[in-house]
Amino acid sequence: MPFLGQDWRSPGWRWVKTEDGWKRCEPFSPAHEDGNNQLNDISHTVILTGDDEDEEIYSTEDCEFAAKKRKKDHFRNNTDSQCFYREKWIYVHKESTRERHGYCTLGEAFNRLDFSSAIQDIRRFNYVVKLLQLIAKSQLTSLSGAAQKNYFNILDKIVRKVMEDQYNPRLIKDLLQDLSSTLCILIRGVGKSVLVGNINIWICRLETILLWQQQLKNLQMNKQVNNGLTLSDLPLHMLNNILYRFSDGWDIITLGQVTPTLYMLSEDRQLWKKLCQYHFAEKQFCRHLIPSEKGHIDWKLMYFALQKYYPIKEQYGDTLHFCRHCSILFWKDTGHPCTASDPDTCLMPVSPQHFIDLFKF
């Protein structure tokens, strides 16, 4: 007989449709016990219809059928009592074995690793946005229908978070620009591409993206009124130390627009030289030397010139991790069932591009 699971006689899993896709629910949950007992009591009652003179008593089978239908409706509508499949790690396997049928896909990993909760953590926000941007550029059509729906649900939450918290809108603008360009190409060549769903759905999604772009364009940053210590009150050496902590040139330029003092510090040649040395190799400098009017190297222009030709180093507060011993992908703080004697030696941080490469076959 075919391999169906750990025990082929088991009743199987119960699946529930949510806004993030289908979620697996535990077959027995204490949260459901009280609600199910109340619904089971319906099967023991007599249902009366019509007037007092013409009363019709339903049979026991009809009562049981009505009870099951009400139980099903109750389970669908009462989302607070649902107990979902909560494992936040995934086993990355690239071929079929006796124990595991099929292989892990990018869409499956995207659904299982709980990116909806990850965007609420400021350490993971940039990581998730960068991953969505890479998927938008090249891997959107490789996602399943459920994963594509989950992708746009997460994107909607990201845009709402940026509109509310006004956190890093420039990063989201770049993501939406890449996504809209990809969708325009796919919609025009729909016959040559794989788009899951009706073409009108994708047109609506594109219109939604254009609406988000307009909202972000009109976003006004709220001025915070604070009578205490401000950034301008810090001494120059501390402000200079803050600027040296930045790894993105655009962040340095943005901070330099706050006050004249910060602008003076942001134009320091040594600051941009350190930034170029951090991201690029010396061999790359020789190919793109940009001297200034005084004969010195303009390191600021050098940084943006090199950025067009070479990728810069990426920094994230928290990333996904891959266990080389177990071949499991997971968030570090959630952990995974590792069987290694020293699990910390098996861990490897996974960049957004590495995440994409893990599922290329």
PDB file of N, CA and C in Angstrom, residues 276-336:
ATOM      1  N   CYS A 276      33.704  53.217   1.056  1.00  0.00           N
ATOM      2  CA  CYS A 276      34.131  52.524  -0.170  1.00  0.00           C
ATOM      3  C   CYS A 276      35.018  51.333   0.156  1.00  0.00           C
ATOM      4  N   GLN A 277      35.905  51.481   1.118  1.00  0.00           N
ATOM      5  CA  GLN A 277      36.793  50.382   1.492  1.00  0.00           C
ATOM      6  C   GLN A 277      36.030  49.236   2.145  1.00  0.00           C
ATOM      7  N   TYR A 278      34.932  49.557   2.797  1.00  0.00           N
ATOM      8  CA  TYR A 278      34.123  48.510   3.426  1.00  0.00           C
ATOM      9  C   TYR A 278      33.383  47.665   2.383  1.00  0.00           C
ATOM     10  N   HIS A 279      32.855  48.303   1.350  1.00  0.00           N
ATOM     11  CA  HIS A 279      32.006  47.601   0.382  1.00  0.00           C
ATOM     12  C   HIS A 279      32.770  47.033  -0.813  1.00  0.00           C
ATOM     13  N   PHE A 280      33.874  47.656  -1.187  1.00  0.00           N
ATOM     14  CA  PHE A 280      34.519  47.296  -2.449  1.00  0.00           C
ATOM     15  C   PHE A 280      36.004  47.009  -2.246  1.00  0.00           C
ATOM     16  N   ALA A 281      36.575  46.269  -3.204  1.00  0.00           N
ATOM     17  CA  ALA A 281      37.992  45.916  -3.161  1.00  0.00           C
ATOM     18  C   ALA A 281      38.828  46.998  -3.849  1.00  0.00           C
ATOM     19  N   GLU A 282      40.138  46.987  -3.560  1.00  0.00           N
ATOM     20  CA  GLU A 282      41.022  48.010  -4.122  1.00  0.00           C
ATOM     21  C   GLU A 282      41.141  47.885  -5.645  1.00  0.00           C
ATOM     22  N   LYS A 283      41.043  46.668  -6.169  1.00  0.00           N
ATOM     23  CA  LYS A 283      41.114  46.486  -7.618  1.00  0.00           C
ATOM     24  C   LYS A 283      39.967  47.191  -8.330  1.00  0.00           C
ATOM     25  N   GLN A 284      38.843  47.267  -7.648  1.00  0.00           N
ATOM     26  CA  GLN A 284      37.680  47.928  -8.240  1.00  0.00           C
ATOM     27  C   GLN A 284      37.850  49.441  -8.238  1.00  0.00           C
ATOM     28  N   PHE A 285      38.620  49.968  -7.272  1.00  0.00           N
ATOM     29  CA  PHE A 285      38.853  51.408  -7.239  1.00  0.00           C
ATOM     30  C   PHE A 285      39.605  51.874  -8.491  1.00  0.00           C
ATOM     31  N   CYS A 286      40.608  51.084  -8.894  1.00  0.00           N
ATOM     32  CA  CYS A 286      41.482  51.507 -10.000  1.00  0.00           C
ATOM     33  C   CYS A 286      40.721  51.633 -11.317  1.00  0.00           C
ATOM     34  N   ARG A 287      39.630  50.895 -11.459  1.00  0.00           N
ATOM     35  CA  ARG A 287      38.877  50.933 -12.713  1.00  0.00           C
ATOM     36  C   ARG A 287      37.938  52.127 -12.793  1.00  0.00           C
ATOM     37  N   HIS A 288      37.648  52.747 -11.656  1.00  0.00           N
ATOM     38  CA  HIS A 288      36.641  53.812 -11.651  1.00  0.00           C
ATOM     39  C   HIS A 288      37.125  55.003 -10.817  1.00  0.00           C
ATOM     40  N   LEU A 289      38.328  55.450 -11.042  1.00  0.00           N
ATOM     41  CA  LEU A 289      38.842  56.603 -10.310  1.00  0.00           C
ATOM     42  C   LEU A 289      38.150  57.879 -10.776  1.00  0.00           C
ATOM     43  N   ILE A 290      37.679  58.667  -9.813  1.00  0.00           N
ATOM     44  CA  ILE A 290      36.984  59.921 -10.122  1.00  0.00           C
ATOM     45  C   ILE A 290      37.684  61.045  -9.356  1.00  0.00           C
ATOM     46  N   PRO A 291      38.605  61.751  -9.994  1.00  0.00           N
ATOM     47  CA  PRO A 291      39.295  62.849  -9.288  1.00  0.00           C
ATOM     48  C   PRO A 291      38.402  64.082  -9.188  1.00  0.00           C
ATOM     49  N   SER A 292      38.604  64.851  -8.141  1.00  0.00           N
ATOM     50  CA  SER A 292      37.856  66.092  -7.945  1.00  0.00           C
ATOM     51  C   SER A 292      38.590  67.240  -8.620  1.00  0.00           C
ATOM     52  N   GLU A 293      38.063  68.470  -8.485  1.00  0.00           N
ATOM     53  CA  GLU A 293      38.678  69.638  -9.121  1.00  0.00           C
ATOM     54  C   GLU A 293      40.054  69.945  -8.522  1.00  0.00           C
ATOM     55  N   LYS A 294      40.251  69.592  -7.256  1.00  0.00           N
ATOM     56  CA  LYS A 294      41.523  69.862  -6.602  1.00  0.00           C
ATOM     57  C   LYS A 294      42.537  68.743  -6.828  1.00  0.00           C
ATOM     58  N   GLY A 295      42.164  67.723  -7.586  1.00  0.00           N
ATOM     59  CA  GLY A 295      43.094  66.642  -7.861  1.00  0.00           C
ATOM     60  C   GLY A 295      42.967  65.464  -6.923  1.00  0.00           C
ATOM     61  N   HIS A 296      42.148  65.609  -5.857  1.00  0.00           N
ATOM     62  CA  HIS A 296      41.943  64.506  -4.933  1.00  0.00           C
ATOM     63  C   HIS A 296      40.852  63.560  -5.473  1.00  0.00           C
ATOM     64  N   ILE A 297      40.818  62.355  -4.925  1.00  0.00           N
ATOM     65  CA  ILE A 297      39.782  61.394  -5.310  1.00  0.00           C
ATOM     66  C   ILE A 297      38.474  61.769  -4.635  1.00  0.00           C
ATOM     67  N   ASP A 298      37.428  61.885  -5.408  1.00  0.00           N
ATOM     68  CA  ASP A 298      36.095  62.181  -4.870  1.00  0.00           C
ATOM     69  C   ASP A 298      35.467  60.861  -4.433  1.00  0.00           C
ATOM     70  N   TRP A 299      35.631  60.519  -3.155  1.00  0.00           N
ATOM     71  CA  TRP A 299      35.174  59.215  -2.656  1.00  0.00           C
ATOM     72  C   TRP A 299      33.654  59.102  -2.634  1.00  0.00           C
ATOM     73  N   LYS A 300      32.971  60.215  -2.496  1.00  0.00           N
ATOM     74  CA  LYS A 300      31.506  60.173  -2.502  1.00  0.00           C
ATOM     75  C   LYS A 300      30.985  59.761  -3.876  1.00  0.00           C
ATOM     76  N   LEU A 301      31.489  60.404  -4.927  1.00  0.00           N
ATOM     77  CA  LEU A 301      31.092  60.007  -6.280  1.00  0.00           C
ATOM     78  C   LEU A 301      31.602  58.605  -6.619  1.00  0.00           C
ATOM     79  N   MET A 302      32.758  58.248  -6.053  1.00  0.00           N
ATOM     80  CA  MET A 302      33.316  56.924  -6.271  1.00  0.00           C
ATOM     81  C   MET A 302      32.383  55.840  -5.726  1.00  0.00           C
ATOM     82  N   TYR A 303      31.809  56.106  -4.551  1.00  0.00           N
ATOM     83  CA  TYR A 303      30.908  55.126  -3.937  1.00  0.00           C
ATOM     84  C   TYR A 303      29.698  54.847  -4.828  1.00  0.00           C
ATOM     85  N   PHE A 304      29.058  55.894  -5.319  1.00  0.00           N
ATOM     86  CA  PHE A 304      27.855  55.702  -6.125  1.00  0.00           C
ATOM     87  C   PHE A 304      28.193  55.165  -7.519  1.00  0.00           C
ATOM     88  N   ALA A 305      29.399  55.456  -8.016  1.00  0.00           N
ATOM     89  CA  ALA A 305      29.821  54.887  -9.300  1.00  0.00           C
ATOM     90  C   ALA A 305      30.081  53.390  -9.168  1.00  0.00           C
ATOM     91  N   LEU A 306      30.755  52.985  -8.092  1.00  0.00           N
ATOM     92  CA  LEU A 306      31.032  51.565  -7.874  1.00  0.00           C
ATOM     93  C   LEU A 306      29.755  50.781  -7.580  1.00  0.00           C
ATOM     94  N   GLN A 307      28.787  51.454  -6.958  1.00  0.00           N
ATOM     95  CA  GLN A 307      27.529  50.792  -6.623  1.00  0.00           C
ATOM     96  C   GLN A 307      26.771  50.345  -7.869  1.00  0.00           C
ATOM     97  N   LYS A 308      26.993  51.036  -8.999  1.00  0.00           N
ATOM     98  CA  LYS A 308      26.311  50.676 -10.236  1.00  0.00           C
ATOM     99  C   LYS A 308      26.875  49.402 -10.862  1.00  0.00           C
ATOM    100  N   TYR A 309      28.134  49.099 -10.550  1.00  0.00           N
ATOM    101  CA  TYR A 309      28.812  47.972 -11.190  1.00  0.00           C
ATOM    102  C   TYR A 309      28.977  46.755 -10.271  1.00  0.00           C
ATOM    103  N   TYR A 310      29.049  46.989  -8.969  1.00  0.00           N
ATOM    104  CA  TYR A 310      29.334  45.897  -8.040  1.00  0.00           C
ATOM    105  C   TYR A 310      28.304  45.904  -6.906  1.00  0.00           C
ATOM    106  N   PRO A 311      27.950  44.736  -6.384  1.00  0.00           N
ATOM    107  CA  PRO A 311      27.007  44.685  -5.257  1.00  0.00           C
ATOM    108  C   PRO A 311      27.680  45.134  -3.960  1.00  0.00           C
ATOM    109  N   ILE A 312      26.927  45.777  -3.113  1.00  0.00           N
ATOM    110  CA  ILE A 312      27.455  46.218  -1.823  1.00  0.00           C
ATOM    111  C   ILE A 312      27.153  45.158  -0.767  1.00  0.00           C
ATOM    112  N   LYS A 313      27.906  45.220   0.330  1.00  0.00           N
ATOM    113  CA  LYS A 313      27.673  44.282   1.427  1.00  0.00           C
ATOM    114  C   LYS A 313      26.359  44.622   2.121  1.00  0.00           C
ATOM    115  N   GLU A 314      25.632  43.582   2.494  1.00  0.00           N
ATOM    116  CA  GLU A 314      24.336  43.775   3.144  1.00  0.00           C
ATOM    117  C   GLU A 314      24.452  43.482   4.626  1.00  0.00           C
ATOM    118  N   GLN A 315      23.800  44.301   5.424  1.00  0.00           N
ATOM    119  CA  GLN A 315      23.779  44.134   6.870  1.00  0.00           C
ATOM    120  C   GLN A 315      22.329  44.040   7.342  1.00  0.00           C
ATOM    121  N   TYR A 316      22.052  43.048   8.199  1.00  0.00           N
ATOM    122  CA  TYR A 316      20.707  42.858   8.742  1.00  0.00           C
ATOM    123  C   TYR A 316      20.815  42.569  10.232  1.00  0.00           C
ATOM    124  N   GLY A 317      19.833  43.067  10.969  1.00  0.00           N
ATOM    125  CA  GLY A 317      19.808  42.817  12.405  1.00  0.00           C
ATOM    126  C   GLY A 317      19.604  41.361  12.741  1.00  0.00           C
ATOM    127  N   ASP A 318      18.813  40.663  11.944  1.00  0.00           N
ATOM    128  CA  ASP A 318      18.543  39.241  12.169  1.00  0.00           C
ATOM    129  C   ASP A 318      18.221  38.607  10.828  1.00  0.00           C
ATOM    130  N   THR A 319      18.659  37.384  10.635  1.00  0.00           N
ATOM    131  CA  THR A 319      18.436  36.680   9.374  1.00  0.00           C
ATOM    132  C   THR A 319      17.949  35.272   9.655  1.00  0.00           C
ATOM    133  N   LEU A 320      17.491  34.600   8.612  1.00  0.00           N
ATOM    134  CA  LEU A 320      17.231  33.170   8.696  1.00  0.00           C
ATOM    135  C   LEU A 320      18.555  32.434   8.841  1.00  0.00           C
ATOM    136  N   HIS A 321      18.491  31.252   9.469  1.00  0.00           N
ATOM    137  CA  HIS A 321      19.685  30.435   9.638  1.00  0.00           C
ATOM    138  C   HIS A 321      19.440  29.042   9.055  1.00  0.00           C
ATOM    139  N   PHE A 322      20.527  28.450   8.577  1.00  0.00           N
ATOM    140  CA  PHE A 322      20.454  27.107   8.001  1.00  0.00           C
ATOM    141  C   PHE A 322      21.353  26.184   8.813  1.00  0.00           C
ATOM    142  N   CYS A 323      20.800  25.053   9.238  1.00  0.00           N
ATOM    143  CA  CYS A 323      21.554  24.059   9.986  1.00  0.00           C
ATOM    144  C   CYS A 323      22.125  23.047   8.988  1.00  0.00           C
ATOM    145  N   ARG A 324      23.451  23.009   8.879  1.00  0.00           N
ATOM    146  CA  ARG A 324      24.090  22.089   7.930  1.00  0.00           C
ATOM    147  C   ARG A 324      23.940  20.638   8.351  1.00  0.00           C
ATOM    148  N   HIS A 325      23.758  20.405   9.646  1.00  0.00           N
ATOM    149  CA  HIS A 325      23.612  19.032  10.129  1.00  0.00           C
ATOM    150  C   HIS A 325      22.221  18.466   9.831  1.00  0.00           C
ATOM    151  N   CYS A 326      21.187  19.293  10.040  1.00  0.00           N
ATOM    152  CA  CYS A 326      19.802  18.831   9.879  1.00  0.00           C
ATOM    153  C   CYS A 326      19.184  19.248   8.551  1.00  0.00           C
ATOM    154  N   SER A 327      19.841  20.136   7.810  1.00  0.00           N
ATOM    155  CA  SER A 327      19.287  20.699   6.566  1.00  0.00           C
ATOM    156  C   SER A 327      17.948  21.382   6.821  1.00  0.00           C
ATOM    157  N   ILE A 328      17.888  22.150   7.899  1.00  0.00           N
ATOM    158  CA  ILE A 328      16.660  22.837   8.303  1.00  0.00           C
ATOM    159  C   ILE A 328      16.891  24.341   8.248  1.00  0.00           C
ATOM    160  N   LEU A 329      15.919  25.060   7.702  1.00  0.00           N
ATOM    161  CA  LEU A 329      15.934  26.514   7.602  1.00  0.00           C
ATOM    162  C   LEU A 329      14.983  27.070   8.648  1.00  0.00           C
ATOM    163  N   PHE A 330      15.434  28.062   9.441  1.00  0.00           N
ATOM    164  CA  PHE A 330      14.619  28.504  10.573  1.00  0.00           C
ATOM    165  C   PHE A 330      15.081  29.879  11.036  1.00  0.00           C
ATOM    166  N   TRP A 331      14.203  30.536  11.828  1.00  0.00           N
ATOM    167  CA  TRP A 331      14.581  31.756  12.528  1.00  0.00           C
ATOM    168  C   TRP A 331      15.313  31.362  13.805  1.00  0.00           C
ATOM    169  N   LYS A 332      16.416  32.034  14.093  1.00  0.00           N
ATOM    170  CA  LYS A 332      17.297  31.580  15.163  1.00  0.00           C
ATOM    171  C   LYS A 332      16.612  31.584  16.524  1.00  0.00           C
ATOM    172  N   ASP A 333      15.777  32.598  16.803  1.00  0.00           N
ATOM    173  CA  ASP A 333      15.170  32.665  18.130  1.00  0.00           C
ATOM    174  C   ASP A 333      14.067  31.626  18.333  1.00  0.00           C
ATOM    175  N   THR A 334      13.500  31.082  17.243  1.00  0.00           N
ATOM    176  CA  THR A 334      12.475  30.042  17.387  1.00  0.00           C
ATOM    177  C   THR A 334      13.084  28.658  17.525  1.00  0.00           C
ATOM    178  N   GLY A 335      14.325  28.471  17.024  1.00  0.00           N
ATOM    179  CA  GLY A 335      14.995  27.195  17.154  1.00  0.00           C
ATOM    180  C   GLY A 335      14.438  26.129  16.225  1.00  0.00           C
ATOM    181  N   HIS A 336      15.017  24.930  16.315  1.00  0.00           N
ATOM    182  CA  HIS A 336      14.573  23.787  15.528  1.00  0.00           C
ATOM    183  C   HIS A 336      15.020  22.508  16.231  1.00  0.00           C
TER     184      HIS A 336
END
